Amino acid sequence: MAQTRLSATNRIIRWIDYRLPFVAMLQHELYEYPTPRNLSYWWNFGSLSGIMLVVMIVTGVFLAMQYTPHADLAFDSVERIMRDVDYGWMLRYAHMNGASMFFALLYIHMFRGLYYGSYKQPRELLWILGVIILILAIMTAFMGYVLPWGQMSYWAATVITNLFSAIPLIGQNIVTFLWGGFTVGNPTLNRFYALHYLLPFVILAVVLLHLIALHRFGSNNPLGIEMKGPQDTLPFHPYFTIKDLFGLAVFLLIYSFFVFYAPNFLGSSDNYIPANPMQTPNHIVPEWYLLPYYAILRSVPNKLLGVIMAFGSIFLLFIVPWLDSSPVRSARFRPVYKWVFWLLVIDVIALGWVGANPPEGLVVAVGQIATLYYFVHFLILFPVIGKLERPKPLPASIATAVLQGGSGARLGGAGAPLAKS
Amino acid sequence: MADLAQHNVSGAHAGETRRDFLILTATAIGAVGVAATIWPFIDSLNPARDTLALSTTEVDLAPVQVGQRLTVAWRGKPVFIDHRTPEEIKAAQDVNVADLRDPQPDSARVKKPEWLVLIGVCTHLGCIPLGQKAGDPRGPYGGWFCPCHGSIYDTSGRIRQGPAPLNLFLPPYEFTHDTTIKIG
């Protein structure tokens, strides 16, 4: 690489690097790191999620300094953060809405992966680590939601832990074990608090593994073909640090809008009522980012099967790399999958709508169809389309596609003969 | 003699078997040790002794009018007490038990037909069904209606429609006097 290494110019850094090659590693992974030159803004969402995780940990640690994890005191301590602690309202709103933002980023990041086939050989483990991050994030968000000990906190904890009562024979014992009592109570709140503090650091560790796996083969790209040499790449810095920073600025505008102008838009007002174990709110719904799973749970009339399918909808993602039989990564070159992909997007949004509404009439019907489609999409369409579809020809390399000046899609199709001239 | 010769030839092999045995037993003992170490951590999450200490709740039924429903707390859970009307009792008894999802005759669910005592927790996912207050929806069977996922219970607290798999549970209780019960 043409750039001068920091370690070559600074004596102290050179001294440290000789013994602990940390700066050299950063230099290698964040500076020189060869990145496909054609990455679009859809490739911003990984780094944005990472930054959001840090924001969540920082706001969370400061909130923990004010919060009291006790069933009798938790609700009031959160109100105290909101009313009496300097900037407490901002920390809490940033944390609360930050969870929503984190999931929005994760979901866009995952849909991008599905569209461009980023999970395919040799990036299967990269994808699997991502699914593990999603599962850990769901657990963390759920336990965090319980901490304010409002009505929604309490009943979300009750309903979600009760999912395990569907397990035959030992279900009820497992639920009692999870609660540490006969109902959701103080022992439950305490252990959720401990785990809510622990899990983000576990996520951080898995993110590190995710990055190691990513840097093994580098990013996928909109063309879905591998980098074949220096002509296909740009160094990560400054080209993609700048691109990521610009994306970050746009993202922070959206995030700030929620934090400062609509902090409770994504939440439920019922959670500002202290937990009452004697009364369930009339309409309980999870946070928006869990609505599709909730819709699947409710759409299946059998309790155990509903629980299995709700969990299955996530665990299914683990085997996606092996369900998709197409050797072509990017949907740009897959004339059928390109459209079917959007059916999944619509399906998941439909499930979200179903989960948000009381299960009556049309909602039930849409829920059952959308649930069925979700599984058909992955278990049937993924393997079948890959076999039947005739993909368009792939460009020879990223560089040739980019230097033609057109999009890879045009070049891969009718424009291909131009490549000869 | 042939035996001995064979023994000598397989000498090296016998040594490896001994090593395998040592590795196997050491690993097994190690695994038992790890499991024994983990157990206290897991068991610490079970309900503690103060939580387990069986609490009892006494309820005076005298002021409860016919047709009135009362909610009391027992072990942190709501217990529904229903002073059933003769029509409600009849409706509960006239059901063809074989048609029920969780078949149970009404007589097995009460100590005195006019007093129905239930744990007011939906057997689906643990919400508290509506029906205790005057204006609450009670569902088509006149019992209870769970707002979370639409489970419907009859006047004996048995599941009739919706996703819940079981009838509302019955708490242990006894009549200490004619109009007093002790729950727990």
Coordinates of C-alpha atoms in Angstrom, one line a residue:
Chain A
M1 CA 0.0 0.0 0.0
A2 CA 1.1 3.5 -0.8
Q3 CA 0.1 5.1 2.4
T4 CA 2.7 5.6 5.1
R5 CA 2.1 3.5 8.1
L6 CA 1.6 5.4 11.4
S7 CA 3.9 3.0 13.0
A8 CA 6.7 3.9 10.6
T9 CA 6.6 7.6 11.6
N10 CA 6.0 7.7 15.3
R11 CA 8.7 6.2 17.6
I12 CA 6.4 5.6 20.6
I13 CA 3.8 3.8 18.4
R14 CA 6.6 1.8 16.8
W15 CA 7.9 0.8 20.3
I16 CA 4.4 -0.4 21.3
D17 CA 3.6 -2.0 18.0
Y18 CA 6.7 -4.1 18.2
R19 CA 5.4 -5.6 21.4
L20 CA 1.6 -5.3 20.9
P21 CA 0.8 -5.0 17.2
F22 CA -2.5 -3.2 17.9
V23 CA -2.0 0.0 15.9
A24 CA -0.7 -2.1 13.0
M25 CA -3.9 -4.2 13.2
L26 CA -6.1 -1.2 13.2
Q27 CA -4.1 0.2 10.3
H28 CA -4.6 -3.0 8.4
E29 CA -8.3 -3.5 9.2
L30 CA -9.7 0.1 9.1
Y31 CA -7.3 2.0 6.9
E32 CA -5.8 -0.2 4.1
Y33 CA -8.6 -2.8 4.3
P34 CA -9.5 -3.4 0.6
T35 CA -13.2 -2.8 0.1
P36 CA -15.2 -3.3 -3.1
R37 CA -15.3 0.0 -4.9
N38 CA -18.9 -0.3 -5.9
L39 CA -20.5 -0.5 -2.4
S40 CA -23.8 1.4 -2.2
Y41 CA -25.4 3.2 0.8
W42 CA -27.1 -0.1 1.6
W43 CA -23.6 -1.1 3.0
N44 CA -23.8 1.6 5.7
F45 CA -26.1 -0.3 8.0
G46 CA -23.5 -2.6 9.5
S47 CA -21.3 0.2 10.8
L48 CA -24.4 2.2 11.8
S49 CA -25.6 -0.8 13.9
G50 CA -22.2 -1.0 15.5
I51 CA -22.3 2.7 16.4
M52 CA -25.8 2.4 17.7
L53 CA -24.7 -0.5 19.9
V54 CA -22.0 1.8 21.5
V55 CA -24.6 4.5 22.0
M56 CA -26.9 2.0 23.7
I57 CA -24.1 0.8 26.0
V58 CA -23.0 4.4 27.0
T59 CA -26.6 5.6 27.6
G60 CA -27.4 2.4 29.4
V61 CA -24.4 2.5 31.8
F62 CA -25.3 6.1 32.8
L63 CA -29.0 5.1 33.2
A64 CA -27.9 2.2 35.4
M65 CA -26.3 4.7 37.8
Q66 CA -29.7 6.2 38.5
Y67 CA -32.0 3.2 38.2
T68 CA -33.2 1.0 41.2
P69 CA -33.9 -2.6 40.3
H70 CA -36.6 -3.3 42.8
A71 CA -40.3 -4.0 42.1
D72 CA -41.4 -1.3 44.6
L73 CA -38.9 1.3 43.5
A74 CA -38.1 0.7 39.8
F75 CA -41.1 2.7 38.4
D76 CA -40.4 5.7 40.6
S77 CA -36.7 5.6 39.9
V78 CA -37.4 5.9 36.2
E79 CA -39.8 8.8 36.8
R80 CA -37.0 10.4 38.8
I81 CA -34.6 10.0 35.9
M82 CA -37.2 11.7 33.7
R83 CA -38.0 14.6 36.1
D84 CA -35.2 15.2 38.5
V85 CA -31.9 13.9 37.0
D86 CA -30.1 16.5 34.8
Y87 CA -30.5 15.4 31.2
G88 CA -32.0 12.2 32.6
W89 CA -34.9 12.5 30.1
M90 CA -32.4 12.7 27.3
L91 CA -30.5 9.7 28.3
R92 CA -33.6 7.7 28.7
Y93 CA -35.3 8.8 25.5
A94 CA -32.0 8.2 23.6
H95 CA -31.8 4.7 25.1
M96 CA -35.5 3.9 24.5
N97 CA -35.6 5.1 21.0
G98 CA -32.1 3.8 20.4
A99 CA -33.5 0.3 20.8
S100 CA -36.0 0.9 18.0
M101 CA -33.3 2.5 15.8
F102 CA -30.9 -0.5 16.5
F103 CA -33.6 -2.9 15.3
A104 CA -34.5 -0.8 12.3
L105 CA -30.8 -0.8 11.3
L106 CA -30.5 -4.5 11.9
Y107 CA -33.5 -5.3 9.8
I108 CA -32.4 -3.2 6.9
H109 CA -29.0 -4.7 7.2
M110 CA -30.5 -8.2 7.0
F111 CA -32.8 -7.5 4.1
R112 CA -29.8 -6.0 2.3
G113 CA -28.0 -9.3 2.9
L114 CA -31.0 -11.2 1.6
Y115 CA -31.3 -9.1 -1.5
Y116 CA -27.6 -9.3 -2.5
G117 CA -27.1 -12.9 -1.3
S118 CA -24.5 -11.8 1.3
Y119 CA -25.0 -15.1 3.2
K120 CA -23.8 -17.3 0.4
Q121 CA -20.6 -19.3 0.3
P122 CA -18.0 -18.4 1.8
R123 CA -19.9 -16.0 4.1
E124 CA -22.3 -18.5 5.8
L125 CA -20.8 -18.0 9.3
L126 CA -20.8 -14.3 8.9
W127 CA -24.6 -14.5 8.3
I128 CA -25.1 -17.0 11.2
L129 CA -23.2 -14.7 13.6
G130 CA -25.5 -11.9 12.5
V131 CA -28.6 -14.0 13.3
I132 CA -27.0 -14.7 16.7
I133 CA -26.7 -11.0 17.2
L134 CA -30.3 -10.5 16.3
I135 CA -31.4 -13.1 18.8
L136 CA -29.3 -11.6 21.6
A137 CA -30.6 -8.2 20.7
I138 CA -34.2 -9.4 21.0
M139 CA -33.5 -10.9 24.4
T140 CA -31.7 -7.8 25.6
A141 CA -34.5 -5.5 24.3
F142 CA -37.2 -7.6 25.9
M143 CA -35.5 -7.6 29.3
G144 CA -34.8 -3.9 29.1
Y145 CA -38.4 -3.2 28.3
V146 CA -39.3 -4.9 31.6
L147 CA -37.1 -2.7 33.8
P148 CA -39.3 0.5 34.0
W149 CA -41.9 -1.8 35.7
G150 CA -44.9 -0.2 34.0
Q151 CA -48.0 -2.1 33.0
M152 CA -46.6 -3.1 29.6
S153 CA -43.3 -4.1 31.2
Y154 CA -45.1 -6.4 33.6
W155 CA -47.4 -8.0 31.1
A156 CA -44.8 -8.3 28.4
A157 CA -42.7 -10.2 30.9
T158 CA -45.7 -12.4 31.9
V159 CA -46.7 -13.2 28.3
I160 CA -43.2 -13.8 27.0
T161 CA -42.1 -16.0 29.9
N162 CA -45.3 -17.9 29.6
L163 CA -44.4 -18.9 26.1
F164 CA -42.2 -21.6 27.8
S165 CA -45.3 -23.0 29.6
A166 CA -46.1 -24.5 26.2
I167 CA -43.3 -27.0 26.6
P168 CA -45.0 -30.3 27.5
L169 CA -44.7 -31.7 31.0
I170 CA -42.0 -29.4 32.4
G171 CA -43.3 -26.1 30.9
Q172 CA -44.8 -24.7 34.1
N173 CA -41.7 -25.6 36.1
I174 CA -39.5 -23.8 33.6
V175 CA -41.7 -20.7 33.9
T176 CA -41.5 -20.8 37.7
F177 CA -37.7 -21.1 37.4
L178 CA -37.5 -18.1 35.0
W179 CA -39.6 -16.0 37.4
G180 CA -37.9 -17.2 40.6
G181 CA -41.4 -17.2 42.1
F182 CA -45.1 -17.9 41.3
T183 CA -45.6 -14.8 39.3
V184 CA -43.4 -12.2 37.6
G185 CA -42.0 -10.3 40.6
N186 CA -39.0 -8.8 42.3
P187 CA -36.7 -11.8 41.7
T188 CA -37.7 -11.6 38.0
L189 CA -36.9 -7.9 37.8
N190 CA -33.5 -8.4 39.5
R191 CA -32.3 -11.2 37.2
F192 CA -33.6 -9.3 34.1
Y193 CA -31.6 -6.3 35.1
A194 CA -28.5 -8.3 35.6
L195 CA -28.9 -10.0 32.2
H196 CA -29.8 -6.7 30.5
Y197 CA -26.5 -5.3 31.7
L198 CA -24.6 -8.4 30.7
L199 CA -26.0 -9.2 27.2
P200 CA -24.8 -6.1 25.4
F201 CA -21.3 -7.0 26.1
V202 CA -21.9 -10.5 24.8
I203 CA -23.3 -8.9 21.7
L204 CA -20.2 -6.8 21.5
A205 CA -18.1 -10.0 21.5
V206 CA -20.2 -11.6 18.8
V207 CA -19.9 -8.4 16.8
L208 CA -16.1 -8.8 17.0
L209 CA -16.4 -12.3 15.6
H210 CA -18.8 -11.0 13.0
L211 CA -16.1 -8.5 11.9
I212 CA -13.4 -11.1 11.9
A213 CA -15.5 -13.3 9.6
L214 CA -16.3 -10.2 7.5
H215 CA -12.7 -9.2 7.1
R216 CA -11.7 -12.8 6.0
F217 CA -13.3 -12.3 2.6
G218 CA -14.3 -8.7 2.7
S219 CA -17.7 -7.2 2.0
N220 CA -20.1 -8.6 -0.5
N221 CA -21.2 -5.9 -3.0
P222 CA -24.2 -4.9 -5.2
L223 CA -22.8 -7.1 -8.0
G224 CA -22.3 -10.1 -5.8
I225 CA -19.1 -11.1 -7.4
E226 CA -15.8 -11.4 -5.6
M227 CA -13.0 -8.8 -5.7
K228 CA -10.4 -10.2 -8.0
G229 CA -7.6 -7.7 -7.6
P230 CA -6.6 -4.1 -6.6
Q231 CA -8.5 -2.7 -9.6
D232 CA -11.7 -3.9 -7.9
T233 CA -11.0 -2.3 -4.5
L234 CA -10.6 1.0 -2.7
P235 CA -8.9 1.4 0.7
F236 CA -11.5 1.6 3.5
H237 CA -10.1 5.0 4.6
P238 CA -10.9 7.6 3.4
Y239 CA -13.4 6.3 0.9
F240 CA -15.7 4.3 3.1
T241 CA -15.1 6.1 6.4
I242 CA -16.4 9.2 4.6
K243 CA -19.3 7.3 3.1
D244 CA -20.2 5.8 6.5
L245 CA -19.9 9.2 8.2
F246 CA -22.2 10.8 5.7
G247 CA -24.7 7.9 6.3
L248 CA -24.3 8.4 10.1
A249 CA -25.2 12.1 9.8
V250 CA -28.4 11.3 8.0
F251 CA -29.2 8.5 10.4
L252 CA -28.6 10.8 13.4
L253 CA -31.0 13.3 12.0
I254 CA -33.7 10.6 12.0
Y255 CA -32.7 9.3 15.4
S256 CA -32.7 12.8 16.9
F257 CA -36.1 13.5 15.4
F258 CA -37.5 10.7 17.5
V259 CA -35.5 11.5 20.6
F260 CA -36.4 15.2 20.7
Y261 CA -39.7 15.5 18.9
A262 CA -41.5 12.2 19.1
P263 CA -39.9 10.3 22.0
N264 CA -43.0 8.3 22.9
F265 CA -44.2 7.7 19.4
L266 CA -42.8 4.2 19.1
G267 CA -43.7 3.2 22.7
S268 CA -47.0 2.4 24.5
S269 CA -48.6 4.9 26.8
D270 CA -49.7 2.1 29.1
N271 CA -46.1 1.7 30.2
Y272 CA -46.5 5.0 32.2
I273 CA -49.0 3.2 34.5
P274 CA -47.2 1.4 37.3
A275 CA -47.3 -2.4 37.1
N276 CA -50.4 -4.0 38.4
P277 CA -50.3 -7.8 38.8
M278 CA -54.1 -7.8 39.3
Q279 CA -55.1 -6.2 36.0
T280 CA -54.0 -6.9 32.4
P281 CA -54.2 -3.9 30.0
N282 CA -57.1 -4.3 27.5
H283 CA -54.8 -4.4 24.5
I284 CA -51.3 -5.6 24.9
V285 CA -48.8 -5.4 22.1
P286 CA -45.0 -5.8 22.0
E287 CA -42.7 -3.1 20.7
W288 CA -43.0 -2.7 16.9
Y289 CA -39.8 -4.6 16.2
L290 CA -41.3 -7.8 17.7
L291 CA -44.7 -7.5 16.1
P292 CA -44.1 -9.9 13.2
Y293 CA -43.1 -12.8 15.6
Y294 CA -46.0 -11.9 17.8
A295 CA -48.3 -12.1 14.8
I296 CA -47.0 -15.6 13.9
L297 CA -47.5 -16.7 17.5
R298 CA -51.2 -15.5 17.5
S299 CA -52.0 -16.8 14.0
V300 CA -51.5 -20.4 15.0
P301 CA -54.5 -21.7 16.9
N302 CA -52.5 -24.2 18.8
K303 CA -50.4 -22.9 21.7
L304 CA -47.4 -25.1 21.4
L305 CA -47.3 -25.0 17.6
G306 CA -47.7 -21.2 17.8
V307 CA -44.7 -20.9 20.1
I308 CA -42.6 -23.3 17.9
M309 CA -43.4 -21.3 14.7
A310 CA -42.7 -17.9 16.3
F311 CA -39.3 -19.1 17.5
G312 CA -38.9 -21.1 14.2
S313 CA -39.3 -18.0 12.2
I314 CA -36.0 -16.7 13.6
F315 CA -34.1 -19.9 13.8
L316 CA -35.0 -20.6 10.2
L317 CA -32.6 -17.8 9.3
F318 CA -29.7 -20.0 10.4
I319 CA -30.2 -22.3 7.5
V320 CA -30.9 -19.7 4.9
P321 CA -27.4 -20.2 3.3
W322 CA -28.3 -23.8 2.6
L323 CA -31.9 -23.2 1.6
D324 CA -31.0 -20.8 -1.3
S325 CA -29.9 -23.1 -4.1
S326 CA -28.9 -20.3 -6.5
P327 CA -25.2 -19.9 -7.1
V328 CA -25.7 -16.2 -8.1
R329 CA -25.6 -13.8 -5.1
S330 CA -27.0 -10.5 -6.2
A331 CA -30.7 -10.3 -7.0
R332 CA -29.7 -7.9 -9.9
F333 CA -28.9 -11.0 -11.9
R334 CA -31.8 -13.0 -10.7
P335 CA -34.9 -12.0 -12.7
V336 CA -37.3 -14.0 -10.6
Y337 CA -35.9 -13.7 -7.1
K338 CA -35.6 -10.0 -7.6
W339 CA -39.4 -9.7 -7.4
V340 CA -40.0 -12.5 -4.9
F341 CA -37.7 -10.7 -2.5
W342 CA -40.1 -7.8 -2.2
L343 CA -42.9 -10.3 -1.4
L344 CA -41.0 -11.2 1.8
V345 CA -40.7 -7.5 2.6
I346 CA -44.4 -7.0 2.1
D347 CA -45.1 -10.2 4.1
V348 CA -43.1 -9.1 7.1
I349 CA -44.7 -5.6 7.1
A350 CA -48.1 -7.3 6.9
L351 CA -47.2 -9.5 9.8
G352 CA -46.2 -6.3 11.7
W353 CA -49.6 -4.8 11.0
V354 CA -51.4 -8.0 12.1
G355 CA -49.4 -8.1 15.3
A356 CA -50.3 -4.5 16.1
N357 CA -54.1 -5.1 15.8
P358 CA -56.6 -7.1 17.9
P359 CA -57.1 -10.6 16.5
E360 CA -60.5 -10.2 14.9
G361 CA -61.9 -10.7 11.4
L362 CA -59.6 -9.6 8.6
V363 CA -56.6 -9.4 10.9
V364 CA -56.8 -13.1 11.6
A365 CA -57.1 -14.1 7.9
V366 CA -54.2 -11.9 6.9
G367 CA -52.1 -13.2 9.8
Q368 CA -52.6 -16.8 8.8
I369 CA -51.8 -16.2 5.1
A370 CA -48.8 -14.1 5.9
T371 CA -47.5 -16.7 8.4
L372 CA -47.9 -19.4 5.8
Y373 CA -46.1 -17.3 3.2
Y374 CA -43.2 -16.5 5.5
F375 CA -42.4 -20.2 5.8
V376 CA -43.2 -21.0 2.2
H377 CA -40.8 -18.2 1.1
F378 CA -37.8 -19.7 2.8
L379 CA -38.6 -23.4 2.8
I380 CA -40.0 -23.8 -0.7
L381 CA -39.4 -20.7 -2.8
F382 CA -35.7 -20.3 -1.9
P383 CA -34.7 -23.8 -3.0
V384 CA -37.1 -24.0 -6.0
I385 CA -36.4 -20.6 -7.5
G386 CA -32.7 -21.1 -7.4
K387 CA -33.1 -24.3 -9.4
L388 CA -35.6 -23.0 -12.0
E389 CA -34.4 -19.5 -12.5
R390 CA -32.0 -18.6 -15.4
P391 CA -29.7 -15.9 -14.0
K392 CA -28.4 -13.1 -16.2
P393 CA -24.7 -13.3 -17.2
L394 CA -22.4 -11.8 -14.5
P395 CA -19.9 -9.1 -15.4
A396 CA -16.3 -10.2 -15.7
S397 CA -15.2 -8.1 -12.7
I398 CA -16.2 -5.3 -10.4
A399 CA -13.8 -2.9 -12.2
T400 CA -15.2 -3.7 -15.7
A401 CA -18.7 -3.2 -14.5
V402 CA -17.9 0.1 -12.7
L403 CA -15.7 1.5 -15.5
Q404 CA -18.5 1.0 -18.1
G405 CA -20.2 3.8 -16.2
G406 CA -23.5 2.0 -16.2
S407 CA -25.1 -0.1 -13.4
G408 CA -23.9 -3.6 -13.2
A409 CA -27.4 -4.8 -14.0
R410 CA -27.5 -3.1 -17.4
L411 CA -24.0 -4.3 -18.2
G412 CA -24.8 -7.9 -17.1
G413 CA -27.8 -8.0 -19.5
A414 CA -28.1 -6.4 -22.9
G415 CA -25.0 -4.2 -22.5
A416 CA -22.7 -7.2 -22.1
P417 CA -21.3 -7.1 -25.7
L418 CA -20.0 -3.6 -25.0
A419 CA -17.4 -5.1 -22.7
K420 CA -15.5 -6.4 -25.7
S421 CA -14.9 -3.0 -27.3
Chain B
M1 CA 2.0 -70.2 24.9
A2 CA 0.1 -68.8 21.9
D3 CA -1.8 -66.6 24.3
L4 CA 1.3 -65.1 25.8
A5 CA 2.8 -64.4 22.3
Q6 CA -0.3 -62.6 21.3
H7 CA -0.2 -60.5 24.5
N8 CA 3.3 -59.4 23.8
V9 CA 2.5 -58.4 20.2
S10 CA -0.4 -56.3 21.3
G11 CA 1.6 -54.7 24.2
A12 CA 1.7 -51.3 22.7
H13 CA -2.0 -51.5 22.0
A14 CA -2.7 -52.5 25.6
G15 CA -0.9 -49.4 26.7
E16 CA -3.0 -47.2 24.6
T17 CA -6.2 -48.8 25.9
R18 CA -5.0 -47.9 29.4
R19 CA -4.4 -44.3 28.4
D20 CA -7.8 -44.2 26.7
F21 CA -9.3 -45.5 29.9
L22 CA -7.5 -42.8 32.0
I23 CA -8.6 -40.0 29.6
L24 CA -12.2 -41.3 29.6
T25 CA -12.5 -41.6 33.4
A26 CA -10.7 -38.3 34.0
T27 CA -13.0 -36.6 31.5
A28 CA -16.1 -38.2 33.1
I29 CA -15.1 -37.1 36.6
G30 CA -14.3 -33.7 35.3
A31 CA -17.7 -33.4 33.7
V32 CA -19.4 -34.5 36.9
G33 CA -17.3 -31.9 38.7
V34 CA -18.3 -29.1 36.3
A35 CA -22.0 -30.1 36.5
A36 CA -21.8 -30.1 40.3
T37 CA -20.2 -26.7 40.2
I38 CA -22.8 -25.3 37.8
W39 CA -25.8 -26.6 39.8
P40 CA -25.7 -24.1 42.7
F41 CA -25.7 -21.3 40.2
I42 CA -28.7 -22.6 38.4
D43 CA -30.5 -23.6 41.6
S44 CA -30.1 -20.1 43.0
L45 CA -32.5 -18.9 40.3
N46 CA -35.3 -21.1 41.7
P47 CA -37.9 -19.6 44.0
A48 CA -36.2 -18.7 47.3
R49 CA -37.4 -20.1 50.7
D50 CA -39.3 -16.9 51.6
T51 CA -41.1 -17.0 48.3
L52 CA -41.9 -20.6 48.7
A53 CA -43.2 -20.2 52.3
L54 CA -46.8 -21.0 51.6
S55 CA -49.0 -18.0 52.2
T56 CA -52.7 -18.4 52.9
T57 CA -55.5 -16.0 52.4
E58 CA -58.7 -16.0 54.3
V59 CA -61.8 -14.6 52.6
D60 CA -65.1 -13.8 54.2
L61 CA -67.8 -14.7 51.6
A62 CA -70.8 -13.3 53.6
P63 CA -71.0 -9.9 51.9
V64 CA -70.8 -11.4 48.4
Q65 CA -74.2 -11.2 46.8
V66 CA -75.5 -13.8 44.3
G67 CA -74.2 -13.0 40.9
Q68 CA -71.3 -10.9 42.3
R69 CA -67.7 -11.7 41.6
L70 CA -64.8 -10.9 43.9
T71 CA -61.0 -10.8 43.2
V72 CA -58.5 -11.6 46.0
A73 CA -54.7 -11.9 45.8
W74 CA -53.1 -15.2 46.7
R75 CA -49.3 -15.7 46.2
G76 CA -49.3 -12.6 44.1
K77 CA -51.9 -14.0 41.7
P78 CA -55.6 -13.0 41.4
V79 CA -58.1 -15.5 42.6
F80 CA -61.6 -15.2 41.2
I81 CA -64.5 -16.0 43.5
D82 CA -67.8 -16.2 41.8
H83 CA -71.1 -16.4 43.7
R84 CA -72.9 -18.1 40.9
T85 CA -76.6 -17.6 40.1
P86 CA -78.8 -20.8 39.7
E87 CA -78.8 -20.2 35.9
E88 CA -75.0 -20.0 35.8
I89 CA -74.7 -23.2 37.8
K90 CA -77.2 -24.9 35.5
A91 CA -75.3 -23.7 32.4
A92 CA -72.1 -25.1 33.8
Q93 CA -73.6 -28.5 34.7
D94 CA -75.6 -28.9 31.4
V95 CA -72.5 -29.0 29.2
N96 CA -71.7 -32.2 27.4
V97 CA -68.3 -32.8 29.1
A98 CA -67.0 -34.9 26.2
D99 CA -67.2 -31.9 23.9
L100 CA -64.8 -29.8 26.0
R101 CA -61.2 -29.2 25.1
D102 CA -60.1 -29.9 28.7
P103 CA -63.0 -32.3 29.8
Q104 CA -64.0 -31.8 33.4
P105 CA -67.5 -31.9 34.9
D106 CA -68.6 -28.8 36.9
S107 CA -68.9 -30.9 40.1
A108 CA -65.1 -31.6 40.0
R109 CA -64.4 -27.9 39.9
V110 CA -66.4 -26.7 43.0
K111 CA -66.8 -27.6 46.6
K112 CA -70.2 -25.9 46.8
P113 CA -72.0 -25.3 43.5
E114 CA -72.8 -21.7 44.3
W115 CA -69.2 -20.8 45.0
L116 CA -66.7 -21.1 42.1
V117 CA -63.0 -20.4 43.1
L118 CA -60.5 -20.0 40.3
I119 CA -57.0 -18.8 39.8
G120 CA -57.6 -15.8 37.5
V121 CA -54.7 -16.4 35.2
C122 CA -55.3 -17.3 31.5
T123 CA -53.8 -20.7 30.8
H124 CA -52.6 -19.4 27.4
L125 CA -50.0 -16.9 28.2
G126 CA -50.8 -15.7 31.7
C127 CA -53.0 -12.6 31.2
I128 CA -55.9 -11.9 33.6
P129 CA -59.2 -12.5 31.9
L130 CA -62.0 -9.9 32.1
G131 CA -65.4 -10.6 33.6
Q132 CA -64.9 -9.7 37.3
K133 CA -66.2 -6.2 37.0
A134 CA -69.8 -5.3 36.2
G135 CA -69.1 -3.8 32.7
D136 CA -66.5 -6.3 31.6
P137 CA -67.1 -8.5 28.5
R138 CA -67.7 -12.1 29.6
G139 CA -67.8 -13.8 26.3
P140 CA -70.7 -15.9 24.8
Y141 CA -70.6 -18.5 27.7
G142 CA -71.1 -15.9 30.4
G143 CA -67.8 -16.7 32.1
W144 CA -64.5 -14.9 31.4
F145 CA -62.9 -13.4 28.3
C146 CA -59.1 -12.9 28.0
P147 CA -58.3 -9.7 26.1
C148 CA -54.8 -10.7 25.2
H149 CA -55.5 -13.5 22.7
G150 CA -59.2 -14.0 22.9
S151 CA -59.6 -17.1 25.1
I152 CA -63.2 -17.6 26.3
Y153 CA -64.1 -19.4 29.5
D154 CA -67.6 -20.6 30.7
T155 CA -69.3 -20.2 34.1
S156 CA -67.2 -23.1 35.4
G157 CA -64.0 -21.4 34.2
R158 CA -63.5 -24.0 31.5
I159 CA -61.9 -23.2 28.2
R160 CA -64.4 -23.0 25.4
Q161 CA -62.9 -21.0 22.6
G162 CA -59.6 -19.4 21.7
P163 CA -55.9 -20.5 22.1
A164 CA -55.7 -21.5 25.8
P165 CA -55.2 -25.2 26.1
L166 CA -56.5 -25.8 29.7
N167 CA -59.3 -24.7 32.0
L168 CA -58.6 -22.0 34.6
F169 CA -56.7 -23.6 37.4
L170 CA -58.2 -24.2 40.9
P171 CA -56.3 -23.0 44.0
P172 CA -56.3 -25.3 47.0
Y173 CA -58.9 -24.0 49.4
E174 CA -61.3 -25.1 52.1
F175 CA -64.4 -23.8 53.8
T176 CA -63.4 -22.9 57.4
H177 CA -67.0 -21.8 58.2
D178 CA -70.1 -21.8 56.1
T179 CA -69.2 -18.4 54.5
T180 CA -65.4 -18.3 55.0
I181 CA -62.7 -19.9 52.9
K182 CA -59.0 -20.3 53.4
I183 CA -57.0 -20.3 50.2
G184 CA -53.6 -22.1 50.2

